[in-house]
mmCIF file of C-alpha atoms in Angstrom:
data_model
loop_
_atom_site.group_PDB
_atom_site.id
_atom_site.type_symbol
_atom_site.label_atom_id
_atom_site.label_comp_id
_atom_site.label_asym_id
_atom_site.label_seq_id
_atom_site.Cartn_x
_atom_site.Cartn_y
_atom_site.Cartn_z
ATOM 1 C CA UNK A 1 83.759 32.943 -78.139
ATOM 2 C CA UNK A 2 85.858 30.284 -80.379
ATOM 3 C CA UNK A 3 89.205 28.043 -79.512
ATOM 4 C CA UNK A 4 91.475 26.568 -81.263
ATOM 5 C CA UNK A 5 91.346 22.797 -81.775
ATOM 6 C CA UNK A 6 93.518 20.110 -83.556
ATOM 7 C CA UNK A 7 91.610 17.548 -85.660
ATOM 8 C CA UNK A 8 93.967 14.715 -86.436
ATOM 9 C CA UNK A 9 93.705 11.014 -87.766
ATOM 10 C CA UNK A 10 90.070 10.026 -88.837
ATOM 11 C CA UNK A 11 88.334 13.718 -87.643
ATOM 12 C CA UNK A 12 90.843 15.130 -90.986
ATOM 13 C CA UNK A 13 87.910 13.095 -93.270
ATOM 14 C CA UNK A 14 85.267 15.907 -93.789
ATOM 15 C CA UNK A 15 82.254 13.333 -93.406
ATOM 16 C CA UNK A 16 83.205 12.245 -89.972
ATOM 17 C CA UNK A 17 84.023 15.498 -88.912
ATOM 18 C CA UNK A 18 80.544 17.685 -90.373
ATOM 19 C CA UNK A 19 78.822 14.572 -88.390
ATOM 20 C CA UNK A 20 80.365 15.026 -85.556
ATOM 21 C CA UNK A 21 80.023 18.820 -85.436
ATOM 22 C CA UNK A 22 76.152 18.741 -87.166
ATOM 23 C CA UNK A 23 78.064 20.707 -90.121
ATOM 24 C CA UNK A 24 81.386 20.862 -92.181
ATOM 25 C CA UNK A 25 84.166 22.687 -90.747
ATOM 26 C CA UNK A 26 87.494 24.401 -92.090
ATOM 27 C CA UNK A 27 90.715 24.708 -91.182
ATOM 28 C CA UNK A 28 94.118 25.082 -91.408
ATOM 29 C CA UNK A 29 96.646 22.582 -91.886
ATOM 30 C CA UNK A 30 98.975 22.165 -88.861
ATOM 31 C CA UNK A 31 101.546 19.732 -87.272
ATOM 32 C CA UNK A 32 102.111 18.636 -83.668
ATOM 33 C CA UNK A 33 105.515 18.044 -83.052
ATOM 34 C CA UNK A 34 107.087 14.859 -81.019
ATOM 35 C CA UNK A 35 104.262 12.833 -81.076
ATOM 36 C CA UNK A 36 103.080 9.829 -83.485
ATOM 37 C CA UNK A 37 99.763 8.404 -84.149
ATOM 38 C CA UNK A 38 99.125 4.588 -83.097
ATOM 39 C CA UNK A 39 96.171 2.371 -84.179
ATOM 40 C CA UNK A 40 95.468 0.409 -80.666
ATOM 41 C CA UNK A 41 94.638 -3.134 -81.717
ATOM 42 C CA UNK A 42 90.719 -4.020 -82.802
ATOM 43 C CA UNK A 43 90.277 -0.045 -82.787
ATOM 44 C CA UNK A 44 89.557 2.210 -86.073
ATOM 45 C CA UNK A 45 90.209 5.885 -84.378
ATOM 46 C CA UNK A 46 93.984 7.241 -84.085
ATOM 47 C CA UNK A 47 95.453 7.815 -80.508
ATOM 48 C CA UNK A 48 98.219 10.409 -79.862
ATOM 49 C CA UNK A 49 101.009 9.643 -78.103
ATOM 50 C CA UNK A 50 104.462 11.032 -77.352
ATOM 51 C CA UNK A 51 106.919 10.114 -79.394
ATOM 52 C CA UNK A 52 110.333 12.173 -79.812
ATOM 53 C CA UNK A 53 111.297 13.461 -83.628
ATOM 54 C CA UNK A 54 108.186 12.782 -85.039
ATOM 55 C CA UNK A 55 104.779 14.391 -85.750
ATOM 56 C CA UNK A 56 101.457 14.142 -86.438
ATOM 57 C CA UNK A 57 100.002 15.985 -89.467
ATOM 58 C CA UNK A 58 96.329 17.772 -89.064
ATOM 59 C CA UNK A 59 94.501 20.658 -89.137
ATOM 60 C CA UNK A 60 93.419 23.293 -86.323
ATOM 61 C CA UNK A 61 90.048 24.676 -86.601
ATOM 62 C CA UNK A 62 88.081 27.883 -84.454
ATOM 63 C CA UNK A 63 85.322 26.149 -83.026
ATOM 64 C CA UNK A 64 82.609 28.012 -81.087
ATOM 65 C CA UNK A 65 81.844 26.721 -77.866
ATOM 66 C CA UNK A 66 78.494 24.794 -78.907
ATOM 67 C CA UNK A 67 81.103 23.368 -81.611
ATOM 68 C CA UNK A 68 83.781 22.272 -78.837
ATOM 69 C CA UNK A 69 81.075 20.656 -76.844
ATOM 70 C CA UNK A 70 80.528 18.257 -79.449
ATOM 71 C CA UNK A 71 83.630 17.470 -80.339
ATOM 72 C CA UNK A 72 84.886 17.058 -76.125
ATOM 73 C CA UNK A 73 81.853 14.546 -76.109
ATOM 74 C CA UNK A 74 82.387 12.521 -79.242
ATOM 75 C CA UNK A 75 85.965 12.446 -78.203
ATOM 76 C CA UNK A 76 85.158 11.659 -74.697
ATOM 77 C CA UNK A 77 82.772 8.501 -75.662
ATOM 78 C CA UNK A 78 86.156 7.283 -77.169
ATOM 79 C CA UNK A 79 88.116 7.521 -74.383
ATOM 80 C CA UNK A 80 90.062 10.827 -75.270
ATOM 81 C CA UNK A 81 90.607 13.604 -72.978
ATOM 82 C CA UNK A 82 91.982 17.173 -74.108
ATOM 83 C CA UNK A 83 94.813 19.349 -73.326
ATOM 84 C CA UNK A 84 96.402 22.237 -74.411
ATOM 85 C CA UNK A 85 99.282 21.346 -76.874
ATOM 86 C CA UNK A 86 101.699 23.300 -78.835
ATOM 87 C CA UNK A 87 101.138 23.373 -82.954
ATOM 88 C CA UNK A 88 103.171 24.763 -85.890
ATOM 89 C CA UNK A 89 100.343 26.240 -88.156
ATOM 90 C CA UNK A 90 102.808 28.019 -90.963
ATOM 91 C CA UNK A 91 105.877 28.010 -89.018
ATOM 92 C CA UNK A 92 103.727 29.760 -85.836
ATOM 93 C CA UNK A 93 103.717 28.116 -82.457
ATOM 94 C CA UNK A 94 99.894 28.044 -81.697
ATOM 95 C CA UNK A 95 98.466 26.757 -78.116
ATOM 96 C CA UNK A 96 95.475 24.354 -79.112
ATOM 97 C CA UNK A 97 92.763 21.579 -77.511
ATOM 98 C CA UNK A 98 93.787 18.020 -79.003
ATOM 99 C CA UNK A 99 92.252 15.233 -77.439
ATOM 100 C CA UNK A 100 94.675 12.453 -76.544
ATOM 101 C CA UNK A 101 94.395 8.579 -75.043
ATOM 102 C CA UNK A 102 95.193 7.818 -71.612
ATOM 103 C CA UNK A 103 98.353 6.603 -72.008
ATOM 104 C CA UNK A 104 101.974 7.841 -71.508
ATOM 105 C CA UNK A 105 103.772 5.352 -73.702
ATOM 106 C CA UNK A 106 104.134 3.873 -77.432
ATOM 107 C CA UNK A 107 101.872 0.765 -77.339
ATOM 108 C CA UNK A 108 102.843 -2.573 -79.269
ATOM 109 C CA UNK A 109 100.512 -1.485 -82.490
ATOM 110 C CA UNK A 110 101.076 -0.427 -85.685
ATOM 111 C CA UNK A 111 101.419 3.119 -86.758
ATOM 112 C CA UNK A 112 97.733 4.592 -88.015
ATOM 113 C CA UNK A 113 96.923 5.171 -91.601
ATOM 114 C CA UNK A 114 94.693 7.488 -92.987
ATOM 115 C CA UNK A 115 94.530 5.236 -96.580
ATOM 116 C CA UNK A 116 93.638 1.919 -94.169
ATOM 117 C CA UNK A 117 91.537 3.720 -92.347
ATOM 118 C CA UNK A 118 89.168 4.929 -94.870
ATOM 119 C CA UNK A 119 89.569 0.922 -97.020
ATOM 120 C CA UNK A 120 88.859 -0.577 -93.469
ATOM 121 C CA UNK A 121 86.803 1.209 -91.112
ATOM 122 C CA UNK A 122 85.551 4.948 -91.929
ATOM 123 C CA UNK A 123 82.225 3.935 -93.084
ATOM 124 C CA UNK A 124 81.575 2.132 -89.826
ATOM 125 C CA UNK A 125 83.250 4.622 -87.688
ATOM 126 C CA UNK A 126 80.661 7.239 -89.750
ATOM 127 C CA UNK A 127 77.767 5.217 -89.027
ATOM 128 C CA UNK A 128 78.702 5.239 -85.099
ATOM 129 C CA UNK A 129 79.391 8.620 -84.945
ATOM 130 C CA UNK A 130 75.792 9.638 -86.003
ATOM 131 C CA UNK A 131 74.693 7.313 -83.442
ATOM 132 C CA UNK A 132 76.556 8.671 -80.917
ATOM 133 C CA UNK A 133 75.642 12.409 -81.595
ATOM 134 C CA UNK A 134 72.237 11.657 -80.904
ATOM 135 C CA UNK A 135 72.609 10.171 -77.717
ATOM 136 C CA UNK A 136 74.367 13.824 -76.379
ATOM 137 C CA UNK A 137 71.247 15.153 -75.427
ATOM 138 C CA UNK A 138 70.000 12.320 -73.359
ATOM 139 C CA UNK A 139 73.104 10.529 -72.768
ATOM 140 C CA UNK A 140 76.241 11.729 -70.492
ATOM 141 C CA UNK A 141 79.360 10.593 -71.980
ATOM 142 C CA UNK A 142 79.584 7.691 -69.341
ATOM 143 C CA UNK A 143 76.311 6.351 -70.205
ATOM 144 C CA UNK A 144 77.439 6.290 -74.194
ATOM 145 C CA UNK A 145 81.225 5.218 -73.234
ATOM 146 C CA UNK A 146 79.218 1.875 -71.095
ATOM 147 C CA UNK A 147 77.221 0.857 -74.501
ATOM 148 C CA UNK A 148 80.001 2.186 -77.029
ATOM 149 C CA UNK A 149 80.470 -1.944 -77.932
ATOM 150 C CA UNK A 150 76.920 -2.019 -78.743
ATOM 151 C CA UNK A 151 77.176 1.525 -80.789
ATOM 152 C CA UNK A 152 80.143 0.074 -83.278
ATOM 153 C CA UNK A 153 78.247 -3.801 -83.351
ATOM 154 C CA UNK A 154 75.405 -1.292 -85.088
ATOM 155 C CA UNK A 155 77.270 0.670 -87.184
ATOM 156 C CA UNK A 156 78.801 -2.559 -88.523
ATOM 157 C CA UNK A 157 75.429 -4.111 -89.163
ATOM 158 C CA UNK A 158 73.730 -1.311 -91.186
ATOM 159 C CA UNK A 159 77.289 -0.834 -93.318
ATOM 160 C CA UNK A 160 76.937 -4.462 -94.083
ATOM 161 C CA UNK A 161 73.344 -4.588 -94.774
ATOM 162 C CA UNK A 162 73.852 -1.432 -97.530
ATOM 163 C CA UNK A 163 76.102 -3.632 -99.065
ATOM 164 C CA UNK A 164 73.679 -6.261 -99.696
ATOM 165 C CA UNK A 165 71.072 -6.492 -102.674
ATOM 166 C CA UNK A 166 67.871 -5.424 -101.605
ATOM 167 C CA UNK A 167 65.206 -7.818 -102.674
ATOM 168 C CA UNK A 168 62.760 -6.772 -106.015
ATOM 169 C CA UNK A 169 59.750 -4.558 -105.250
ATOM 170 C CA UNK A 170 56.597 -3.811 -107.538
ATOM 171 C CA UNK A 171 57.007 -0.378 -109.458
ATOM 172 C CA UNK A 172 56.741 2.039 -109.066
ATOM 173 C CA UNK A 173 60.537 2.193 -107.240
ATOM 174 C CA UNK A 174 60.642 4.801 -104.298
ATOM 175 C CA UNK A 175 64.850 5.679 -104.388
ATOM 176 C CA UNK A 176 66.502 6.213 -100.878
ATOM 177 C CA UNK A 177 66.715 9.884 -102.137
ATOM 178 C CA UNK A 178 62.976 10.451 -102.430
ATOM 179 C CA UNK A 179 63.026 9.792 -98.647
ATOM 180 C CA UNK A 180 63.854 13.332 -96.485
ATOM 181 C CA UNK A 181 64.731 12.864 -93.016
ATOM 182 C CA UNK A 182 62.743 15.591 -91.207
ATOM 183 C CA UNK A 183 63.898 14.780 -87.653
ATOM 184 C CA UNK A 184 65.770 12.310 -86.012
ATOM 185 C CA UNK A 185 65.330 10.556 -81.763
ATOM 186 C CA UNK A 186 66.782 7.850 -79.904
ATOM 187 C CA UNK A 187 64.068 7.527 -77.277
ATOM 188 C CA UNK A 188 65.655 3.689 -75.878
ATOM 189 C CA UNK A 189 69.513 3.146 -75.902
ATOM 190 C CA UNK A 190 70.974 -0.148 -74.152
ATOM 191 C CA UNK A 191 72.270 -3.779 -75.845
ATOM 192 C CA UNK A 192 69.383 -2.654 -78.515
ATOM 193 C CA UNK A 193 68.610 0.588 -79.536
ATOM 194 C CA UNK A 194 65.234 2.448 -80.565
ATOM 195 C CA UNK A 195 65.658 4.870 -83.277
ATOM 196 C CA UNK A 196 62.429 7.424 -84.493
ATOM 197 C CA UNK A 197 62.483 9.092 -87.676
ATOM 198 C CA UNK A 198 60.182 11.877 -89.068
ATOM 199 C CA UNK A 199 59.778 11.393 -92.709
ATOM 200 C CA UNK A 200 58.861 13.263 -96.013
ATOM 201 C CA UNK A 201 58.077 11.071 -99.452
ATOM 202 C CA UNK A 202 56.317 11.615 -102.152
ATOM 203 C CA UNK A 203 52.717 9.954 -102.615
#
């Protein structure tokens, strides 16, 4: 059985979105009417709020229920919860889940932008989303939403470290694409996290 769901603000960039839901998804572009997106200050992900005459531009996707279930936990780590909302998917009025922030009125922030967004914070906000899809198997979304500072201080450490020259090794070079990822646990989340990797090289 599939729903329909509205993926707005940073879930609209296909790399967040295929981690969040373990593949890519498609959709259809839609618009939620009377409401605006906000960027609350020090935070990268868009919050709906109400917000008469305008509207928030996205896309509304099918999602299976194993799909859904990622996305209401993801979501929920962030501090969204979903409700049934009215979108205009080519001029139709279509009942759909979109996950919205706790909060009735228009904050003192600054409208959110997708362009900013990706210059600013998408590869960070990437790099915690894989970090918090692991943790949905051993982690209720409490448990992740109680560490979620810790999650994000991460995410910004191994962005910045990729940024950084690595330092000269003896050839032969092994590339970062010789190196398959065969499977992927968190066995120890807290302040620090523990992180096991299966891997495949060549020898």
């Amino acid at each position: 059985m599939s729903q329909p769901a509205f993926l707005f603000g940073p879930l609209c960039d296909p790399e967040l979105s295929a981690i969040v839901f373990g593949r890519p998804v498609a959709g259809s572009p839609s618009r939620l009417k009377d409401h605006v997106l906000h960027h609350p200050s020090g935070e990268g992900f868009a919050s709906i709020v109400p917000f008469a005459g305008a509207w928030v531009d996205g896309e509304v996707v099918e999602l299976e229920d194993r799909l859904m279930d990622r996305l209401r936990y993801y979501c929920g780590v962030l501090g969204c919860t979903f409700r049934k909302m009215a979108l205009m998917p080519n001029d139709e009025t279509v009942a759909a889940e979109v996950a919205c922030a706790e909060q009735a009125e228009l904050p003192s922030s600054t409208e959110w932008s997708f362009d900013d967004w990706q210059a600013q914070t998408a590869k960070v906000a990437r790099e915690a989303a894989a970090e918090i899809m692991r943790l949905m198997e051993t982690h209720s979304i409490a448990q992740a939403t109680a560490i979620l500072t810790q999650i994000k201080m991460r995410a910004a450490s191994r962005v910045r470290a990729r940024t950084r020259p690595t330092p000269d090794v003896m050839d032969p070079r092994m590339k970062l694409s010789d190196v398959e990822i065969i499977a992927t646990r968190q066995p120890y989340t807290d302040y620090f996290a523990v992180r096991e990797d299966d891997l495949r090289f060549p020898t």
